[in-house]
Short mmCIF file of C-alpha atoms and ligand atoms in Angstrom, two decimals:
data_model
loop_
_atom_site.label_atom_id
_atom_site.label_comp_id
_atom_site.label_asym_id
_atom_site.label_seq_id
_atom_site.Cartn_x
_atom_site.Cartn_y
_atom_site.Cartn_z
CA MET F 164 0.04 0.00 0.00
CA LYS F 165 1.23 3.51 -0.80
CA LYS F 166 2.31 5.40 2.29
CA GLU F 167 0.85 8.74 3.16
CA ARG F 168 3.25 11.63 2.82
CA VAL F 169 4.14 14.15 5.52
CA LEU F 170 6.21 17.32 5.17
CA ILE F 171 8.14 18.22 8.27
CA THR F 172 9.96 21.54 8.12
CA GLY F 173 13.02 22.06 10.54
CA ALA F 174 13.39 18.27 10.19
CA ALA F 175 17.12 18.40 11.16
CA GLY F 176 16.34 20.34 14.39
CA PHE F 177 15.65 19.10 17.84
CA LEU F 178 11.84 18.66 17.57
CA GLY F 179 11.73 18.13 13.83
CA SER F 180 14.00 15.20 14.04
CA HIS F 181 12.00 13.54 16.79
CA LEU F 182 8.87 14.17 14.83
CA SER F 183 10.37 12.61 11.78
CA ASP F 184 11.26 9.49 13.83
CA ARG F 185 7.70 9.27 15.11
CA PHE F 186 5.95 9.71 11.75
CA LEU F 187 8.22 6.99 10.28
CA LYS F 188 7.38 4.69 13.12
CA GLU F 189 3.62 5.37 12.42
CA GLY F 190 4.11 4.26 8.87
CA TYR F 191 4.21 7.56 7.01
CA HIS F 192 6.61 8.60 4.20
CA VAL F 193 8.43 11.63 5.68
CA ILE F 194 9.78 14.51 3.65
CA GLY F 195 12.14 16.43 5.82
CA MET F 196 13.06 20.07 4.97
CA ASP F 197 15.67 22.23 6.52
CA ASN F 198 18.09 25.07 5.65
CA LEU F 199 20.48 23.87 8.33
CA LEU F 200 20.74 27.31 9.83
CA THR F 201 20.29 25.96 13.28
CA GLY F 202 19.45 22.31 12.46
CA ASN F 203 22.11 19.62 12.41
CA ILE F 204 22.19 16.94 9.79
CA ASN F 205 23.56 14.48 12.29
CA ASN F 206 20.16 14.49 13.98
CA ILE F 207 18.64 12.72 10.94
CA ALA F 208 21.69 10.95 9.53
CA HIS F 209 20.19 7.63 10.60
CA LEU F 210 17.22 8.23 8.32
CA PHE F 211 19.01 8.79 5.14
CA PRO F 212 19.26 5.16 4.15
CA ARG F 213 15.55 4.69 4.44
CA GLU F 214 13.38 4.62 1.37
CA ASP F 215 10.47 6.24 3.25
CA PHE F 216 12.54 9.32 4.04
CA GLU F 217 13.65 12.16 1.74
CA PHE F 218 15.54 15.35 2.65
CA TYR F 219 15.21 18.73 0.85
CA HIS F 220 17.88 21.36 1.79
CA HIS F 221 15.60 24.39 1.46
CA ASP F 222 14.72 27.68 3.21
CA VAL F 223 10.93 27.76 3.58
CA SER F 224 10.95 31.55 3.55
CA LYS F 225 11.44 31.08 -0.19
CA PHE F 226 8.65 29.50 -2.38
CA VAL F 227 8.27 25.87 -1.32
CA HIS F 228 7.82 23.18 -4.06
CA VAL F 229 7.09 19.60 -3.17
CA PRO F 230 6.02 17.18 -5.92
CA GLY F 231 3.35 14.68 -5.35
CA GLU F 232 0.70 14.31 -2.74
CA LEU F 233 0.86 15.45 0.91
CA LYS F 234 -1.37 14.41 3.68
CA TYR F 235 0.04 16.62 6.40
CA VAL F 236 2.39 19.57 6.78
CA LEU F 237 4.15 20.29 10.04
CA HIS F 238 5.95 23.69 10.28
CA PHE F 239 8.70 23.35 12.84
CA ALA F 240 11.41 25.40 11.10
CA SER F 241 12.64 28.34 13.19
CA PRO F 242 15.58 29.40 15.39
CA ALA F 243 14.06 28.63 18.77
CA SER F 244 16.42 29.62 21.56
CA PRO F 245 16.80 33.20 22.76
CA ILE F 246 20.47 33.45 21.74
CA ASP F 247 19.66 32.08 18.31
CA TYR F 248 16.96 34.55 17.52
CA LEU F 249 19.01 37.42 18.92
CA LYS F 250 21.76 36.45 16.39
CA MET F 251 19.26 35.93 13.55
CA PRO F 252 16.40 38.26 14.06
CA ILE F 253 15.47 38.69 10.48
CA GLN F 254 15.60 34.93 9.55
CA THR F 255 13.50 34.33 12.66
CA MET F 256 10.77 36.76 11.56
CA LYS F 257 10.90 35.61 7.96
CA VAL F 258 10.46 31.84 8.70
CA GLY F 259 7.57 32.52 11.08
CA SER F 260 5.87 34.89 8.65
CA LEU F 261 6.86 34.32 4.94
CA GLY F 262 7.68 30.66 5.73
CA THR F 263 4.27 30.05 7.25
CA LEU F 264 2.53 31.81 4.36
CA ASN F 265 4.38 29.68 1.81
CA LEU F 266 3.43 26.48 3.64
CA LEU F 267 -0.18 27.50 4.10
CA GLY F 268 -0.21 27.99 0.28
CA LEU F 269 1.31 24.60 -0.23
CA THR F 270 -1.09 22.91 2.21
CA LYS F 271 -4.07 24.56 0.45
CA ALA F 272 -2.77 23.41 -3.04
CA LYS F 273 -2.22 19.82 -1.77
CA LYS F 274 -5.63 19.83 0.06
CA ALA F 275 -3.61 18.76 3.08
CA ARG F 276 -3.80 19.61 6.86
CA MET F 277 -1.29 21.85 8.48
CA LEU F 278 0.04 21.98 12.04
CA ILE F 279 2.11 24.97 13.21
CA ALA F 280 4.60 25.02 16.00
CA SER F 281 3.57 27.95 18.19
CA THR F 282 5.04 28.63 21.60
CA SER F 283 4.42 29.67 25.19
CA GLU F 284 6.29 32.82 24.15
CA VAL F 285 2.98 34.11 22.73
CA TYR F 286 2.03 34.67 26.40
CA GLY F 287 5.20 36.85 26.91
CA ASP F 288 5.86 37.68 30.59
CA PRO F 289 2.47 36.47 31.65
CA HIS F 290 0.20 38.08 34.22
CA VAL F 291 -1.92 35.02 34.39
CA HIS F 292 -0.58 31.81 35.99
CA PRO F 293 -0.76 29.08 34.91
CA GLN F 294 -1.40 30.04 31.34
CA PRO F 295 -4.66 28.85 29.59
CA GLU F 296 -5.08 29.14 25.95
CA GLU F 297 -7.58 31.93 26.45
CA TYR F 298 -4.94 34.23 27.93
CA TRP F 299 -3.86 36.86 25.30
CA GLY F 300 -0.43 37.41 26.78
CA ASN F 301 1.85 40.25 27.79
CA VAL F 302 4.47 40.61 24.95
CA ASN F 303 6.86 43.46 24.34
CA PRO F 304 6.83 43.71 20.55
CA ILE F 305 9.99 45.65 20.16
CA GLY F 306 12.13 43.93 22.85
CA PRO F 307 14.84 41.42 21.95
CA ARG F 308 12.47 38.52 22.11
CA GLY F 309 9.80 40.38 20.07
CA VAL F 310 11.23 38.98 16.86
CA TYR F 311 10.32 35.47 17.88
CA ASP F 312 7.21 36.22 19.89
CA GLU F 313 5.60 38.39 17.23
CA ALA F 314 6.54 36.09 14.43
CA LYS F 315 4.82 33.26 16.26
CA ARG F 316 1.76 35.48 17.01
CA PHE F 317 1.60 36.43 13.33
CA GLN F 318 1.92 32.78 12.46
CA GLU F 319 -1.17 31.93 14.66
CA ALA F 320 -3.12 34.82 13.10
CA ILE F 321 -2.46 33.88 9.49
CA THR F 322 -3.10 30.22 10.18
CA MET F 323 -6.46 31.03 11.64
CA ALA F 324 -7.17 33.37 8.70
CA TYR F 325 -6.57 30.41 6.29
CA HIS F 326 -8.68 28.22 8.40
CA ARG F 327 -11.60 30.70 8.48
CA PHE F 328 -11.35 32.15 5.00
CA HIS F 329 -10.30 29.04 3.06
CA ASN F 330 -11.60 26.33 5.36
CA LEU F 331 -8.10 24.93 5.53
CA GLU F 332 -7.58 22.25 8.08
CA THR F 333 -5.15 23.61 10.62
CA ARG F 334 -3.84 22.88 14.07
CA ILE F 335 -1.93 25.06 16.42
CA VAL F 336 0.41 23.71 19.19
CA ARG F 337 1.71 26.03 21.79
CA ILE F 338 4.89 24.37 22.98
CA PHE F 339 6.30 25.09 26.41
CA ASN F 340 9.92 24.49 27.39
CA THR F 341 10.94 20.99 26.09
CA TYR F 342 14.23 19.11 26.55
CA GLY F 343 15.87 15.82 25.59
CA PRO F 344 18.48 14.25 23.34
CA ARG F 345 19.54 16.26 20.20
CA MET F 346 19.27 19.59 21.86
CA ARG F 347 22.32 21.62 20.75
CA LEU F 348 24.88 21.80 23.43
CA ASP F 349 25.60 25.53 22.69
CA ASP F 350 21.98 26.67 22.02
CA GLY F 351 22.09 28.88 25.11
CA ARG F 352 19.10 27.40 26.81
CA ALA F 353 19.03 26.57 30.43
CA LEU F 354 19.33 22.74 30.26
CA PRO F 355 22.05 22.37 27.63
CA SER F 356 24.03 25.24 29.33
CA PHE F 357 23.80 23.75 32.72
CA MET F 358 24.71 20.20 31.59
CA SER F 359 27.69 21.27 29.42
CA GLN F 360 28.93 23.49 32.17
CA ALA F 361 28.65 20.65 34.71
CA LEU F 362 30.36 18.20 32.33
CA ARG F 363 33.21 20.68 31.59
CA GLY F 364 33.69 21.66 35.28
CA GLN F 365 32.75 25.22 34.54
CA ASP F 366 30.61 27.57 36.70
CA ILE F 367 26.91 27.06 36.18
CA THR F 368 25.42 30.44 35.12
CA VAL F 369 21.96 31.13 36.54
CA TYR F 370 20.60 34.40 35.19
CA GLY F 371 19.00 36.84 37.72
CA ASP F 372 18.41 35.47 41.19
CA GLY F 373 17.04 32.21 39.69
CA SER F 374 13.62 32.72 41.15
CA GLN F 375 12.05 32.73 37.69
CA THR F 376 10.17 29.50 36.92
CA ARG F 377 9.85 27.26 33.96
CA SER F 378 8.06 23.89 33.45
CA PHE F 379 10.19 21.37 31.45
CA CYS F 380 8.56 18.76 29.26
CA TYR F 381 10.48 15.63 27.91
CA VAL F 382 10.57 15.49 24.21
CA ASP F 383 8.72 12.18 23.70
CA ASP F 384 5.74 13.40 25.72
CA LEU F 385 5.66 16.53 23.52
CA VAL F 386 5.84 14.57 20.33
CA ASP F 387 2.99 12.32 21.49
CA GLY F 388 0.81 15.43 22.28
CA ILE F 389 1.61 16.95 18.81
CA TYR F 390 0.65 13.64 17.15
CA ARG F 391 -2.69 13.47 18.87
CA LEU F 392 -3.45 17.10 18.20
CA LEU F 393 -2.71 16.63 14.46
CA LEU F 394 -5.09 13.68 14.26
CA SER F 395 -7.78 15.48 16.31
CA ASP F 396 -10.39 17.72 14.87
CA TYR F 397 -9.63 20.70 16.98
CA SER F 398 -8.33 23.83 15.29
CA LEU F 399 -7.88 26.31 18.10
CA PRO F 400 -4.47 26.44 19.95
CA VAL F 401 -3.62 23.82 22.43
CA ASN F 402 -0.88 24.04 25.06
CA ILE F 403 1.51 21.11 25.25
CA GLY F 404 3.93 21.07 28.15
CA ASN F 405 4.56 19.56 31.51
CA PRO F 406 2.97 21.57 34.35
CA SER F 407 5.68 20.48 36.81
CA GLU F 408 7.04 23.96 37.64
CA ILE F 409 10.54 24.62 39.06
CA SER F 410 12.62 27.73 39.71
CA ILE F 411 15.74 27.98 37.59
CA LYS F 412 17.95 28.03 40.67
CA ASP F 413 16.45 24.72 41.75
CA PHE F 414 16.76 23.28 38.32
CA ALA F 415 20.54 24.24 38.27
CA GLU F 416 20.81 22.38 41.62
CA GLU F 417 19.17 19.30 40.14
CA VAL F 418 21.70 19.22 37.30
CA VAL F 419 24.50 19.66 39.93
CA ALA F 420 23.18 16.69 41.93
CA LEU F 421 22.52 14.43 38.86
CA THR F 422 26.03 15.01 37.32
CA GLY F 423 27.90 15.01 40.67
CA THR F 424 29.91 17.95 39.30
CA LYS F 425 32.11 20.11 41.53
CA SER F 426 30.97 23.24 39.54
CA LYS F 427 29.43 25.98 41.59
CA VAL F 428 26.38 27.89 40.64
CA ILE F 429 27.06 31.61 39.93
CA TYR F 430 24.61 34.39 39.17
CA GLU F 431 24.66 36.60 36.06
CA PRO F 432 22.36 39.46 34.94
CA LEU F 433 18.87 38.49 33.81
CA PRO F 434 18.40 38.98 30.04
CA THR F 435 15.83 41.68 28.93
CA ASP F 436 12.16 40.51 29.08
CA ASP F 437 12.95 37.18 30.57
CA PRO F 438 9.57 35.85 31.74
CA GLN F 439 9.27 35.61 35.45
CA GLN F 440 7.10 32.48 35.50
CA ARG F 441 5.81 30.01 33.13
CA LYS F 442 3.53 26.95 33.44
CA PRO F 443 1.02 25.50 31.01
CA ASP F 444 -2.58 24.92 31.92
CA ILE F 445 -3.05 21.53 30.04
CA THR F 446 -6.73 21.12 30.78
CA LYS F 447 -7.57 21.34 26.97
CA ALA F 448 -4.90 18.75 26.02
CA GLN F 449 -6.26 16.44 28.80
CA ASN F 450 -9.92 16.80 27.75
CA ILE F 451 -9.70 17.09 24.07
CA LEU F 452 -6.66 14.82 23.28
CA GLY F 453 -6.57 12.55 26.45
CA TRP F 454 -2.93 13.61 26.67
CA GLU F 455 -0.77 14.33 29.67
CA PRO F 456 3.02 13.98 30.22
CA LYS F 457 4.33 10.62 31.48
CA VAL F 458 8.08 11.11 31.82
CA SER F 459 9.29 12.68 35.14
CA ARG F 460 11.95 15.25 35.19
CA SER F 461 14.37 12.89 36.98
CA GLU F 462 13.92 10.22 34.29
CA GLY F 463 14.11 12.75 31.42
CA LEU F 464 17.19 14.52 32.74
CA LYS F 465 18.92 11.23 33.05
CA ILE F 466 18.29 10.20 29.50
CA THR F 467 19.42 13.70 28.27
CA LEU F 468 22.57 13.49 30.34
CA ASP F 469 23.34 10.16 28.80
CA TYR F 470 22.97 11.62 25.40
CA PHE F 471 25.31 14.52 26.11
CA MET F 472 27.87 12.25 27.65
CA GLN F 473 28.19 10.17 24.51
CA LEU F 474 29.02 13.27 22.38
CA PRO F 475 32.63 13.18 21.14
CA GLU F 476 33.57 16.09 23.50
CA PHE F 477 32.70 14.11 26.66
CA LYS F 478 33.32 10.53 25.61
N1 LIG J 225 18.96 30.61 32.01
C1 LIG J 225 19.94 30.67 33.03
N2 LIG J 225 21.22 30.33 32.67
C2 LIG J 225 21.58 29.89 31.35
C3 LIG J 225 20.58 29.91 30.39
C4 LIG J 225 19.29 30.24 30.77
O1 LIG J 225 19.70 30.98 34.06
O2 LIG J 225 22.77 29.64 31.12
C5 LIG J 225 17.59 31.00 32.42
C6 LIG J 225 16.93 32.04 31.50
O3 LIG J 225 17.31 33.37 31.90
C7 LIG J 225 15.44 31.73 31.73
C8 LIG J 225 15.48 30.24 32.05
O4 LIG J 225 16.75 29.83 32.35
O5 LIG J 225 14.96 32.40 32.87
C9 LIG J 225 15.07 29.32 30.81
O6 LIG J 225 15.78 29.86 29.68
P1 LIG J 225 15.86 29.11 28.26
O7 LIG J 225 16.74 29.92 27.42
O8 LIG J 225 16.12 27.69 28.50
O9 LIG J 225 14.28 29.19 27.82
P2 LIG J 225 13.11 30.34 27.77
O10 LIG J 225 13.67 31.65 28.44
O11 LIG J 225 12.81 30.66 26.32
O12 LIG J 225 12.10 29.74 28.52
#
């Protein structure tokens, strides 16, 4: 039987590569697309020998051409860590806006269904806690994070416009902090920073006083939530994340304890517009998708540490 075809943009990235694995496992033919700006081909090297996987080296901000039929389009291309989008502000805005527009056009032409990767950043530095999907957010449009936050907000708006105006089948996932194997060691985010510092015996840099909170979801849980959302018939945004909230200071201490490092925690200035607290309200995901996270932070951190430890630098 002919396999159904799925286009995954950002396929060489952290989430895109895990999604590619999952869709292949579910029996789909996967077309991965990436311009390799922040993605790493090593993340999908194991897929290249397969006949049910193809890779297109392409920037989705430019016209996207894919021959043949498509059942689903998943748009996961974007710089996604604060230091990446500070270094690449224009590309970040283009992939969220022009890239989304191109992919919506492609989805419409193929009579497919599209899922976009939105983010808890649409809530900005939230005044409502935990954050339900109905909360409109508190975003600084012209701050350093604005390029990402506003691109993602535009992405949601244009996706809903295609849904309402063209009756396009669309899904919107708002992704909260996620971690796991294949995160880039140098992407600047809390977990890879803390683990690489611990393994190198360097000071562990907590920004601010470390009282700001995040809620970290293990990647397999996230991918499962996304898969369920895509197959559901729900077209409004759905939060996917792990509601287990922790301060960044305590999170750094967890990494210290897990690695057994002698590194000490030091405090550096808090970046501009760094959200003070973040925790998903996952009532919708529970009710509509029957989804909730299964992997505890202690299990997930162990798996992620094992992954970092087998990288050439730490072997
Ligand atoms: N953070 C930190 N030290 C680091 C990297 C990040 O204290 O070396 C803090 C950062 O200021 C933020 C939190 O950890 O408060 C999570 O940051 P991350 O970049 O992982 O994600 P985001 O801010 O997008 O949630």
